[in-house]
Short mmCIF file of C-alpha atoms and ligand atoms in Angstrom, two decimals:
data_model
loop_
_atom_site.label_atom_id
_atom_site.label_comp_id
_atom_site.label_asym_id
_atom_site.label_seq_id
_atom_site.Cartn_x
_atom_site.Cartn_y
_atom_site.Cartn_z
CA UNK Z 1 -1.44 31.75 9.17
CA UNK Z 2 -0.70 28.68 7.02
CA UNK Z 3 -3.57 27.12 5.02
CA UNK Z 4 -3.61 23.75 3.24
CA UNK Z 5 -5.04 25.45 0.15
CA UNK Z 6 -1.86 27.55 -0.15
CA UNK Z 7 0.43 24.55 0.40
CA UNK Z 8 -1.30 22.61 -2.41
CA UNK Z 9 -1.15 25.67 -4.68
CA UNK Z 10 2.57 26.18 -3.93
CA UNK Z 11 3.48 22.55 -4.63
CA UNK Z 12 1.29 22.50 -7.77
CA UNK Z 13 3.57 25.25 -9.15
CA UNK Z 14 6.76 23.50 -7.95
CA UNK Z 15 7.58 26.05 -5.21
CA UNK Z 16 9.59 24.95 -2.16
CA UNK Z 17 7.78 24.65 1.20
CA UNK Z 18 9.43 25.89 4.39
CA UNK Z 19 10.25 23.57 7.30
CA UNK Z 20 7.47 25.26 9.29
CA UNK Z 21 4.94 24.54 6.52
CA UNK Z 22 5.98 20.87 6.31
CA UNK Z 23 5.80 20.44 10.10
CA UNK Z 24 2.37 22.10 10.05
CA UNK Z 25 1.14 19.71 7.33
CA UNK Z 26 2.34 16.55 9.13
CA UNK Z 27 0.97 17.63 12.53
CA UNK Z 28 -2.35 18.71 10.99
CA UNK Z 29 -2.79 15.51 8.98
CA UNK Z 30 -2.01 13.25 11.97
CA UNK Z 31 -4.38 15.20 14.28
CA UNK Z 32 -7.17 15.05 11.69
CA UNK Z 33 -7.47 18.80 11.17
CA UNK Z 34 -6.34 18.42 7.54
CA UNK Z 35 -8.83 16.21 5.64
CA UNK Z 36 -7.84 13.32 3.35
CA UNK Z 37 -8.97 15.16 0.21
CA UNK Z 38 -6.54 18.03 0.79
CA UNK Z 39 -3.69 15.70 1.82
CA UNK Z 40 -4.35 13.62 -1.35
CA UNK Z 41 -4.20 16.70 -3.57
CA UNK Z 42 -0.88 17.68 -1.99
CA UNK Z 43 0.53 14.14 -2.41
CA UNK Z 44 -0.44 14.15 -6.08
CA UNK Z 45 1.22 17.56 -6.52
CA UNK Z 46 4.38 16.04 -4.95
CA UNK Z 47 4.20 13.15 -7.47
CA UNK Z 48 4.34 15.69 -10.31
CA UNK Z 49 6.55 18.46 -8.83
CA UNK Z 50 8.70 16.32 -6.46
CA UNK Z 51 10.40 17.68 -3.31
CA UNK Z 52 13.85 19.19 -2.92
CA UNK Z 53 16.43 17.33 -0.78
CA UNK Z 54 15.78 19.79 2.03
CA UNK Z 55 12.00 19.35 1.84
CA UNK Z 56 12.41 15.54 1.75
CA UNK Z 57 14.62 15.65 4.85
CA UNK Z 58 12.17 17.97 6.65
CA UNK Z 59 9.20 15.75 5.74
CA UNK Z 60 11.08 12.64 6.94
CA UNK Z 61 12.00 14.24 10.28
CA UNK Z 62 8.48 15.61 10.83
CA UNK Z 63 7.03 12.14 10.13
CA UNK Z 64 9.60 10.39 12.38
CA UNK Z 65 8.75 12.79 15.24
CA UNK Z 66 4.97 12.32 14.78
CA UNK Z 67 5.09 9.47 17.33
CA UNK Z 68 7.38 7.81 19.83
CA UNK Z 69 11.16 8.04 19.07
CA UNK Z 70 12.74 4.83 20.36
CA UNK Z 71 16.23 4.59 21.83
CA UNK Z 72 17.03 0.91 22.34
CA UNK Z 73 18.76 0.40 25.67
CA UNK Z 74 21.39 -1.94 24.21
CA UNK Z 75 25.11 -1.85 24.90
CA UNK Z 76 26.44 -2.61 21.41
CA UNK Z 77 26.08 -1.62 17.76
CA UNK Z 78 22.44 -1.70 16.59
CA UNK Z 79 21.89 -2.04 12.85
CA UNK Z 80 18.64 -2.08 10.92
CA UNK Z 81 17.81 -3.18 7.40
CA UNK Z 82 14.88 -2.31 5.17
CA UNK Z 83 13.81 -3.43 1.73
CA UNK Z 84 11.81 -1.23 -0.61
CA UNK Z 85 9.64 -4.29 -1.33
CA UNK Z 86 10.06 -7.36 -3.51
CA UNK Z 87 8.76 -10.79 -4.54
CA UNK Z 88 10.31 -13.81 -2.79
CA UNK Z 89 12.34 -11.44 -0.61
CA UNK Z 90 13.13 -13.38 2.57
CA UNK Z 91 16.53 -11.75 3.15
CA UNK Z 92 15.70 -10.36 6.63
CA UNK Z 93 15.28 -13.94 7.88
CA UNK Z 94 18.79 -14.75 6.65
CA UNK Z 95 20.77 -11.50 7.00
CA UNK Z 96 19.56 -10.60 10.53
CA UNK Z 97 20.59 -13.91 12.20
CA UNK Z 98 23.92 -13.78 10.33
CA UNK Z 99 24.60 -10.23 11.60
CA UNK Z 100 23.53 -11.29 15.11
CA UNK Z 101 25.87 -14.29 15.02
CA UNK Z 102 28.71 -11.89 14.17
CA UNK Z 103 28.12 -9.77 17.27
CA UNK Z 104 25.82 -6.92 16.29
CA UNK Z 105 22.22 -6.30 17.36
CA UNK Z 106 19.29 -6.10 14.96
CA UNK Z 107 16.03 -4.79 16.47
CA UNK Z 108 13.87 -5.14 13.37
CA UNK Z 109 10.42 -3.62 12.97
CA UNK Z 110 8.86 -5.13 9.86
CA UNK Z 111 5.72 -4.74 7.81
CA UNK Z 112 3.05 -6.92 6.28
CA UNK Z 113 2.62 -7.67 2.58
CA UNK Z 114 1.87 -4.68 0.41
CA UNK Z 115 0.27 -5.02 -3.03
CA UNK Z 116 2.09 -7.75 -4.94
CA UNK Z 117 5.07 -7.70 -2.50
CA UNK Z 118 5.40 -9.89 0.61
CA UNK Z 119 6.01 -8.82 4.22
CA UNK Z 120 8.31 -10.36 6.85
CA UNK Z 121 5.63 -10.26 9.57
CA UNK Z 122 3.24 -12.41 7.49
CA UNK Z 123 6.10 -14.84 6.76
CA UNK Z 124 7.09 -15.25 10.41
CA UNK Z 125 3.47 -15.71 11.50
CA UNK Z 126 3.41 -18.94 9.45
CA UNK Z 127 5.56 -20.47 12.25
CA UNK Z 128 3.15 -22.10 14.75
CA UNK Z 129 2.86 -19.93 17.89
CA UNK Z 130 5.10 -17.12 16.61
CA UNK Z 131 4.21 -13.72 18.10
CA UNK Z 132 5.08 -10.48 16.28
CA UNK Z 133 3.02 -8.16 18.55
CA UNK Z 134 5.63 -7.65 21.25
CA UNK Z 135 5.65 -4.93 23.95
CA UNK Z 136 8.78 -2.79 23.40
CA UNK Z 137 10.59 -3.94 26.60
CA UNK Z 138 10.09 -7.60 25.67
CA UNK Z 139 11.22 -6.93 22.06
CA UNK Z 140 14.49 -5.38 23.33
CA UNK Z 141 15.05 -8.16 25.87
CA UNK Z 142 14.84 -10.71 23.00
CA UNK Z 143 17.28 -8.64 20.91
CA UNK Z 144 19.72 -8.70 23.85
CA UNK Z 145 19.48 -12.51 24.14
CA UNK Z 146 19.24 -13.69 20.51
CA UNK Z 147 20.96 -10.70 18.87
CA UNK Z 148 17.84 -9.94 16.85
CA UNK Z 149 14.06 -9.87 17.03
CA UNK Z 150 11.36 -9.06 14.50
CA UNK Z 151 8.15 -7.31 15.51
CA UNK Z 152 5.30 -5.50 13.79
CA UNK Z 153 5.25 -1.72 13.91
CA UNK Z 154 3.24 -0.50 16.91
CA UNK Z 155 0.61 2.23 16.50
CA UNK Z 156 2.72 4.72 18.46
CA UNK Z 157 5.61 4.52 15.97
CA UNK Z 158 5.40 6.99 13.05
CA UNK Z 159 1.59 7.44 12.97
CA UNK Z 160 2.12 9.93 10.12
CA UNK Z 161 3.40 7.12 7.87
CA UNK Z 162 0.56 4.79 8.86
CA UNK Z 163 -2.02 7.39 7.74
CA UNK Z 164 -0.15 8.71 4.72
CA UNK Z 165 0.75 5.23 3.46
CA UNK Z 166 -2.89 4.09 3.49
CA UNK Z 167 -3.85 7.29 1.66
CA UNK Z 168 -1.06 6.89 -0.93
CA UNK Z 169 -2.10 3.27 -1.50
CA UNK Z 170 -5.64 4.43 -2.33
CA UNK Z 171 -4.71 7.49 -4.42
CA UNK Z 172 -2.00 6.06 -6.76
CA UNK Z 173 0.68 8.17 -5.06
CA UNK Z 174 3.00 5.37 -3.88
CA UNK Z 175 5.74 5.45 -6.52
CA UNK Z 176 7.18 8.90 -5.79
CA UNK Z 177 10.86 8.98 -4.77
CA UNK Z 178 10.55 11.61 -1.97
CA UNK Z 179 7.38 9.94 -0.63
CA UNK Z 180 8.94 6.45 -0.53
CA UNK Z 181 12.12 7.94 0.97
CA UNK Z 182 10.26 9.76 3.76
CA UNK Z 183 8.02 6.72 4.45
CA UNK Z 184 10.94 4.31 4.86
CA UNK Z 185 13.45 6.66 6.50
CA UNK Z 186 10.96 8.08 9.04
CA UNK Z 187 10.45 4.53 10.35
CA UNK Z 188 14.18 3.82 10.37
CA UNK Z 189 15.01 7.08 12.20
CA UNK Z 190 12.28 6.50 14.79
CA UNK Z 191 13.65 3.09 15.78
CA UNK Z 192 17.01 4.50 16.83
CA UNK Z 193 19.51 2.15 15.10
CA UNK Z 194 23.01 3.59 14.56
CA UNK Z 195 23.46 1.96 11.15
CA UNK Z 196 20.93 1.31 8.38
CA UNK Z 197 21.28 -0.96 5.34
CA UNK Z 198 18.70 -0.26 2.63
CA UNK Z 199 17.92 -2.94 0.06
CA UNK Z 200 16.68 -0.89 -2.90
CA UNK Z 201 15.00 -3.22 -5.37
CA UNK Z 202 15.08 -2.41 -9.06
CA UNK Z 203 13.14 -3.90 -11.98
CA UNK Z 204 9.76 -5.25 -12.99
CA UNK Z 205 8.83 -6.50 -9.48
CA UNK Z 206 9.95 -3.33 -7.67
CA UNK Z 207 8.23 0.03 -7.11
CA UNK Z 208 11.20 1.60 -8.95
CA UNK Z 209 11.30 -0.06 -12.37
CA UNK Z 210 14.47 1.57 -13.78
CA UNK Z 211 18.02 1.58 -12.45
CA UNK Z 212 18.16 5.39 -12.74
CA UNK Z 213 15.08 5.80 -10.50
CA UNK Z 214 16.38 3.19 -8.05
CA UNK Z 215 19.69 5.09 -7.79
CA UNK Z 216 17.81 8.35 -7.20
CA UNK Z 217 15.79 6.70 -4.42
CA UNK Z 218 18.91 5.09 -2.91
CA UNK Z 219 20.83 8.39 -2.92
CA UNK Z 220 17.86 10.26 -1.43
CA UNK Z 221 17.54 7.76 1.45
CA UNK Z 222 21.28 7.72 2.15
CA UNK Z 223 21.37 11.56 2.19
CA UNK Z 224 18.46 11.78 4.63
CA UNK Z 225 20.11 9.16 6.86
CA UNK Z 226 23.35 11.16 6.85
CA UNK Z 227 21.54 14.40 7.68
CA UNK Z 228 19.98 12.63 10.67
CA UNK Z 229 23.45 11.46 11.83
CA UNK Z 230 23.06 7.78 10.85
CA UNK Z 231 25.52 5.54 9.04
CA UNK Z 232 23.69 4.41 5.95
CA UNK Z 233 24.38 2.05 3.03
CA UNK Z 234 22.07 1.37 0.09
CA UNK Z 235 22.43 -1.89 -1.82
CA UNK Z 236 20.65 -1.84 -5.19
CA UNK Z 237 19.49 -5.38 -6.01
CA UNK Z 238 17.75 -7.01 -8.96
CA UNK Z 239 13.98 -7.58 -8.85
CA UNK Z 240 13.44 -8.67 -12.45
CA UNK Z 241 12.74 -12.22 -11.26
CA UNK Z 242 11.58 -13.55 -7.87
CA UNK Z 243 14.44 -13.84 -5.37
CA UNK Z 244 15.30 -17.48 -4.64
CA UNK Z 245 12.99 -20.35 -5.57
CA UNK Z 246 9.92 -19.75 -3.37
CA UNK Z 247 7.16 -17.16 -3.05
CA UNK Z 248 4.67 -17.45 -0.15
CA UNK Z 249 4.90 -17.31 3.60
CA UNK Z 250 5.86 -20.72 5.11
CA UNK Z 251 7.55 -21.65 1.80
CA UNK Z 252 9.84 -18.64 2.15
CA UNK Z 253 10.60 -19.33 5.83
CA UNK Z 254 11.62 -22.88 4.87
CA UNK Z 255 13.86 -21.51 2.09
CA UNK Z 256 15.45 -19.08 4.58
CA UNK Z 257 16.13 -21.94 7.03
CA UNK Z 258 17.68 -23.96 4.18
CA UNK Z 259 19.81 -20.92 3.31
CA UNK Z 260 21.11 -20.82 6.89
CA UNK Z 261 21.94 -24.54 6.51
CA UNK Z 262 24.12 -23.55 3.53
CA UNK Z 263 21.66 -24.51 0.80
CA UNK Z 264 20.60 -21.16 -0.69
CA UNK Z 265 20.20 -20.68 -4.42
CA UNK Z 266 22.97 -18.41 -5.75
CA UNK Z 267 20.87 -15.21 -6.10
CA UNK Z 268 19.44 -15.46 -2.58
CA UNK Z 269 22.87 -16.22 -1.08
CA UNK Z 270 24.49 -13.27 -2.90
CA UNK Z 271 21.89 -10.71 -1.79
CA UNK Z 272 21.50 -11.97 1.81
CA UNK Z 273 25.24 -12.27 2.47
CA UNK Z 274 25.87 -8.82 0.98
CA UNK Z 275 23.20 -7.21 3.19
CA UNK Z 276 24.58 -8.95 6.29
CA UNK Z 277 28.17 -8.00 5.36
CA UNK Z 278 27.15 -4.37 4.86
CA UNK Z 279 25.58 -4.34 8.35
CA UNK Z 280 28.90 -5.65 9.73
CA UNK Z 281 30.79 -3.04 7.73
CA UNK Z 282 28.65 -0.27 9.30
CA UNK Z 283 29.71 -1.66 12.68
CA UNK Z 284 33.36 -1.43 11.56
CA UNK Z 285 33.98 -5.16 11.79
CA UNK Z 286 36.48 -5.04 8.90
CA UNK Z 287 36.83 -4.42 5.17
CA UNK Z 288 33.95 -5.45 2.86
CA UNK Z 289 35.83 -8.66 1.99
CA UNK Z 290 36.47 -9.49 5.67
CA UNK Z 291 32.81 -8.79 6.53
CA UNK Z 292 31.68 -11.08 3.68
CA UNK Z 293 33.97 -13.85 4.97
CA UNK Z 294 32.55 -13.40 8.51
CA UNK Z 295 28.99 -13.60 7.15
CA UNK Z 296 29.80 -16.79 5.19
CA UNK Z 297 31.43 -18.33 8.25
CA UNK Z 298 28.32 -17.57 10.38
CA UNK Z 299 26.34 -19.72 7.92
CA UNK Z 300 28.80 -22.56 7.50
CA UNK Z 301 29.53 -22.84 11.24
CA UNK Z 302 25.76 -23.12 11.92
CA UNK Z 303 25.91 -20.12 14.31
CA UNK Z 304 23.41 -18.03 12.36
CA UNK Z 305 20.91 -20.91 12.28
CA UNK Z 306 21.21 -21.22 16.09
CA UNK Z 307 20.39 -17.47 16.40
CA UNK Z 308 17.24 -18.02 14.34
CA UNK Z 309 16.26 -21.04 16.49
CA UNK Z 310 16.72 -19.00 19.67
CA UNK Z 311 14.77 -16.02 18.34
CA UNK Z 312 11.85 -18.23 17.19
CA UNK Z 313 11.62 -19.81 20.67
CA UNK Z 314 11.85 -16.43 22.46
CA UNK Z 315 9.05 -15.04 20.27
CA UNK Z 316 6.76 -17.96 21.24
CA UNK Z 317 7.22 -20.00 18.04
CA UNK Z 318 7.96 -23.71 17.82
CA UNK Z 319 11.75 -23.88 17.18
CA UNK Z 320 11.43 -27.52 16.03
CA UNK Z 321 10.23 -26.19 12.65
CA UNK Z 322 13.92 -25.79 11.86
CA UNK Z 323 14.38 -29.57 11.78
CA UNK Z 324 10.87 -30.67 10.83
CA UNK Z 325 9.16 -28.66 8.07
CA UNK Z 326 5.95 -30.72 8.40
CA UNK Z 327 5.22 -28.65 11.55
CA UNK Z 328 4.33 -25.72 9.26
CA UNK Z 329 1.35 -27.67 7.90
CA UNK Z 330 0.88 -28.12 4.19
CA UNK Z 331 -1.44 -26.77 1.54
CA UNK Z 332 -4.54 -28.83 0.73
CA UNK Z 333 -4.16 -28.59 -3.03
CA UNK Z 334 -1.28 -28.23 -5.48
CA UNK Z 335 -0.84 -27.94 -9.22
CA UNK Z 336 2.29 -28.77 -11.17
CA UNK Z 337 3.24 -26.51 -14.08
CA UNK Z 338 5.07 -28.06 -17.04
CA UNK Z 339 7.10 -26.43 -19.79
CA UNK Z 340 4.99 -26.12 -22.98
CA UNK Z 341 8.06 -26.25 -25.25
CA UNK Z 342 11.82 -26.83 -25.36
CA UNK Z 343 14.02 -23.80 -24.75
CA UNK Z 344 15.52 -21.55 -22.10
CA UNK Z 345 13.50 -19.53 -19.55
CA UNK Z 346 14.19 -15.95 -20.64
CA UNK Z 347 11.77 -14.12 -18.35
CA UNK Z 348 9.61 -14.62 -15.25
CA UNK Z 349 7.43 -11.56 -14.69
CA UNK Z 350 8.04 -10.78 -11.08
CA UNK Z 351 5.06 -8.53 -10.51
CA UNK Z 352 2.67 -11.05 -12.06
CA UNK Z 353 4.18 -13.90 -10.00
CA UNK Z 354 3.49 -11.77 -6.91
CA UNK Z 355 -0.12 -11.33 -8.03
CA UNK Z 356 -0.64 -15.09 -8.69
CA UNK Z 357 0.83 -15.86 -5.26
CA UNK Z 358 -1.51 -13.30 -3.68
CA UNK Z 359 -4.51 -14.88 -5.45
CA UNK Z 360 -3.40 -18.35 -4.24
CA UNK Z 361 -3.89 -16.93 -0.71
CA UNK Z 362 -0.35 -15.86 0.25
CA UNK Z 363 -1.31 -12.16 0.30
CA UNK Z 364 -4.36 -10.00 0.95
CA UNK Z 365 -6.83 -9.02 -1.75
CA UNK Z 366 -8.69 -6.86 0.80
CA UNK Z 367 -7.28 -4.99 3.81
CA UNK Z 368 -8.52 -7.50 6.40
CA UNK Z 369 -8.29 -10.73 4.40
CA UNK Z 370 -6.81 -13.79 6.14
CA UNK Z 371 -3.48 -15.09 4.88
CA UNK Z 372 -3.13 -18.75 3.83
CA UNK Z 373 0.31 -19.48 5.39
CA UNK Z 374 1.18 -22.45 3.17
CA UNK Z 375 0.00 -20.94 -0.13
CA UNK Z 376 2.49 -19.90 -2.78
CA UNK Z 377 4.81 -21.06 -5.52
CA UNK Z 378 7.94 -23.23 -5.61
CA UNK Z 379 10.07 -22.90 -8.73
CA UNK Z 380 12.04 -25.91 -10.03
CA UNK Z 381 13.52 -23.72 -12.76
CA UNK Z 382 14.42 -20.08 -12.99
CA UNK Z 383 15.57 -17.49 -15.52
CA UNK Z 384 18.51 -18.84 -17.55
CA UNK Z 385 17.61 -22.53 -17.06
CA UNK Z 386 17.21 -24.88 -20.02
CA UNK Z 387 13.90 -26.79 -20.08
CA UNK Z 388 12.48 -29.68 -22.11
CA UNK Z 389 8.85 -29.78 -23.20
CA UNK Z 390 6.81 -31.47 -20.42
CA UNK Z 391 9.47 -30.87 -17.74
CA UNK Z 392 8.13 -29.45 -14.45
CA UNK Z 393 8.99 -25.80 -13.92
CA UNK Z 394 6.99 -24.94 -10.79
CA UNK Z 395 4.31 -26.06 -8.33
CA UNK Z 396 1.46 -23.86 -7.09
CA UNK Z 397 0.07 -24.46 -3.56
CA UNK Z 398 -3.19 -23.32 -1.95
CA UNK Z 399 -5.69 -24.26 0.74
CA UNK Z 400 -8.14 -21.54 -0.23
CA UNK Z 401 -11.03 -21.74 -2.67
CA UNK Z 402 -8.97 -20.07 -5.42
CA UNK Z 403 -9.48 -21.52 -8.87
CA UNK Z 404 -6.23 -23.47 -9.35
CA UNK Z 405 -6.86 -24.22 -13.05
CA UNK Z 406 -7.38 -20.54 -13.83
CA UNK Z 407 -4.35 -19.50 -11.76
CA UNK Z 408 -2.21 -22.17 -13.45
CA UNK Z 409 -3.13 -20.64 -16.82
CA UNK Z 410 -2.33 -17.14 -15.54
CA UNK Z 411 0.98 -18.45 -14.17
CA UNK Z 412 1.95 -20.21 -17.43
CA UNK Z 413 1.78 -16.90 -19.27
CA UNK Z 414 4.19 -15.18 -16.85
CA UNK Z 415 7.05 -17.57 -17.70
CA UNK Z 416 8.62 -16.93 -21.11
CA UNK Z 417 10.51 -19.79 -22.79
CA UNK Z 418 12.62 -19.03 -25.86
CA UNK Z 419 14.42 -21.39 -28.18
CA UNK Z 420 17.71 -20.62 -29.89
CA UNK Z 421 19.36 -18.95 -26.89
CA UNK Z 422 22.01 -20.53 -24.76
CA UNK Z 423 21.51 -21.83 -21.24
CA UNK Z 424 22.69 -19.63 -18.31
CA UNK Z 425 23.01 -16.55 -20.48
CA UNK Z 426 23.21 -13.74 -17.97
CA UNK Z 427 19.71 -12.37 -18.47
CA UNK Z 428 19.39 -9.89 -15.66
CA UNK Z 429 23.00 -9.13 -14.82
CA UNK Z 430 24.26 -9.47 -11.25
CA UNK Z 431 21.83 -9.67 -8.34
CA UNK Z 432 23.74 -7.05 -6.35
CA UNK Z 433 23.97 -4.20 -8.82
CA UNK Z 434 25.50 -1.34 -6.84
CA UNK Z 435 26.47 -0.41 -3.28
CA UNK Z 436 26.19 3.24 -2.20
CA UNK Z 437 27.86 4.07 1.11
CA UNK Z 438 26.85 7.22 2.96
CA UNK Z 439 29.49 7.34 5.67
N1 URA L 501 7.95 0.58 1.81
C1 URA L 501 7.59 1.53 2.71
O1 URA L 501 7.69 1.33 3.92
N2 URA L 501 7.12 2.70 2.23
C2 URA L 501 6.98 2.97 0.92
O2 URA L 501 6.57 4.06 0.58
C3 URA L 501 7.35 1.97 -0.01
C4 URA L 501 7.84 0.76 0.46
#
């Protein structure tokens, strides 16, 4: 007979659990026979002792099988993408329509904002009428027509992750490589895509702060994907500054639409096009260079934008937002932020930007808090830009009762301006740092 006491004891001493023990733990925790306090103790032991590759794969499979395993009834290559969580990360809204315009299908289950990071579902819900709670049949019928659809995860998909994630969030056990790997990959395996592109963020705004840890996480996820018979690519991307120029829900949707009109800032274009190209590469559409050229052409021909318009309409949203941004509604109050001195912006603390944006109303400070869709931050300047004293560097937006003066002060301290360094010095290196292919 297996007991939870023994499993905690084993992991505390770094011993390896058997597949049977891991399956027993997942089934028992989902059914409620294992209480939160014992599951928490085990999770904390995992944070200190880690899991072997085999244990990580077994945990991922047990979690994936804890609910419905979907097999999309689509005649064509289905690819999925997942980010480990970032600030200003609107790449799904750009990469998915690009991949769809190039002939592959992207049935995308997305999440809501988590901590200081944003979520695609919250972003899309800033479009008037947009519905992310789709019955599975309807979701797939939209994927067949538009090439992609984005829905929230239903309760029947990976219930083990739903329960474990909430527990990890409350017990400081989120930033463990095998736990993040099993959380993300269980959801990806349960949705049945043939190919998976993983955007593994690295840096101050990411859960993995160092490149070495990000590589470990990327390799772990690719290995688990391979073991489950999926084609998997991990793209390690920079999260030492917000991605693009906006943070906040409708602000990010507008930036994504602009990107599909060919007007993306360089960092956002580089990451989004790379993710789309890697999805095409999984579908064997050509070499990496050919896939990149196809992705660029989907933007410049306007075909990707048309996919987004179609998908918005099919999911009940007002597609006219693409041509008229006033339909999003605007924030009631705004506050301009000016440079306090001459110099070059050497740092924008990504995590703290995420927290200011959350306090402006773009994220949740409590589990059930309402989102303010137009709240957030628009940057006029970013890392590497030269600024003059008194020049505007950003604007904060809110409609909530948040104290704008206080938040403006908090925001000013997250942007570091240095004198005596040259403009456009490459502060954070490339935005796409490494590509790891597991096929
Ligand atoms: N995203 C997830 O879905 N799970 C994690 O554990 C971390 C980021």
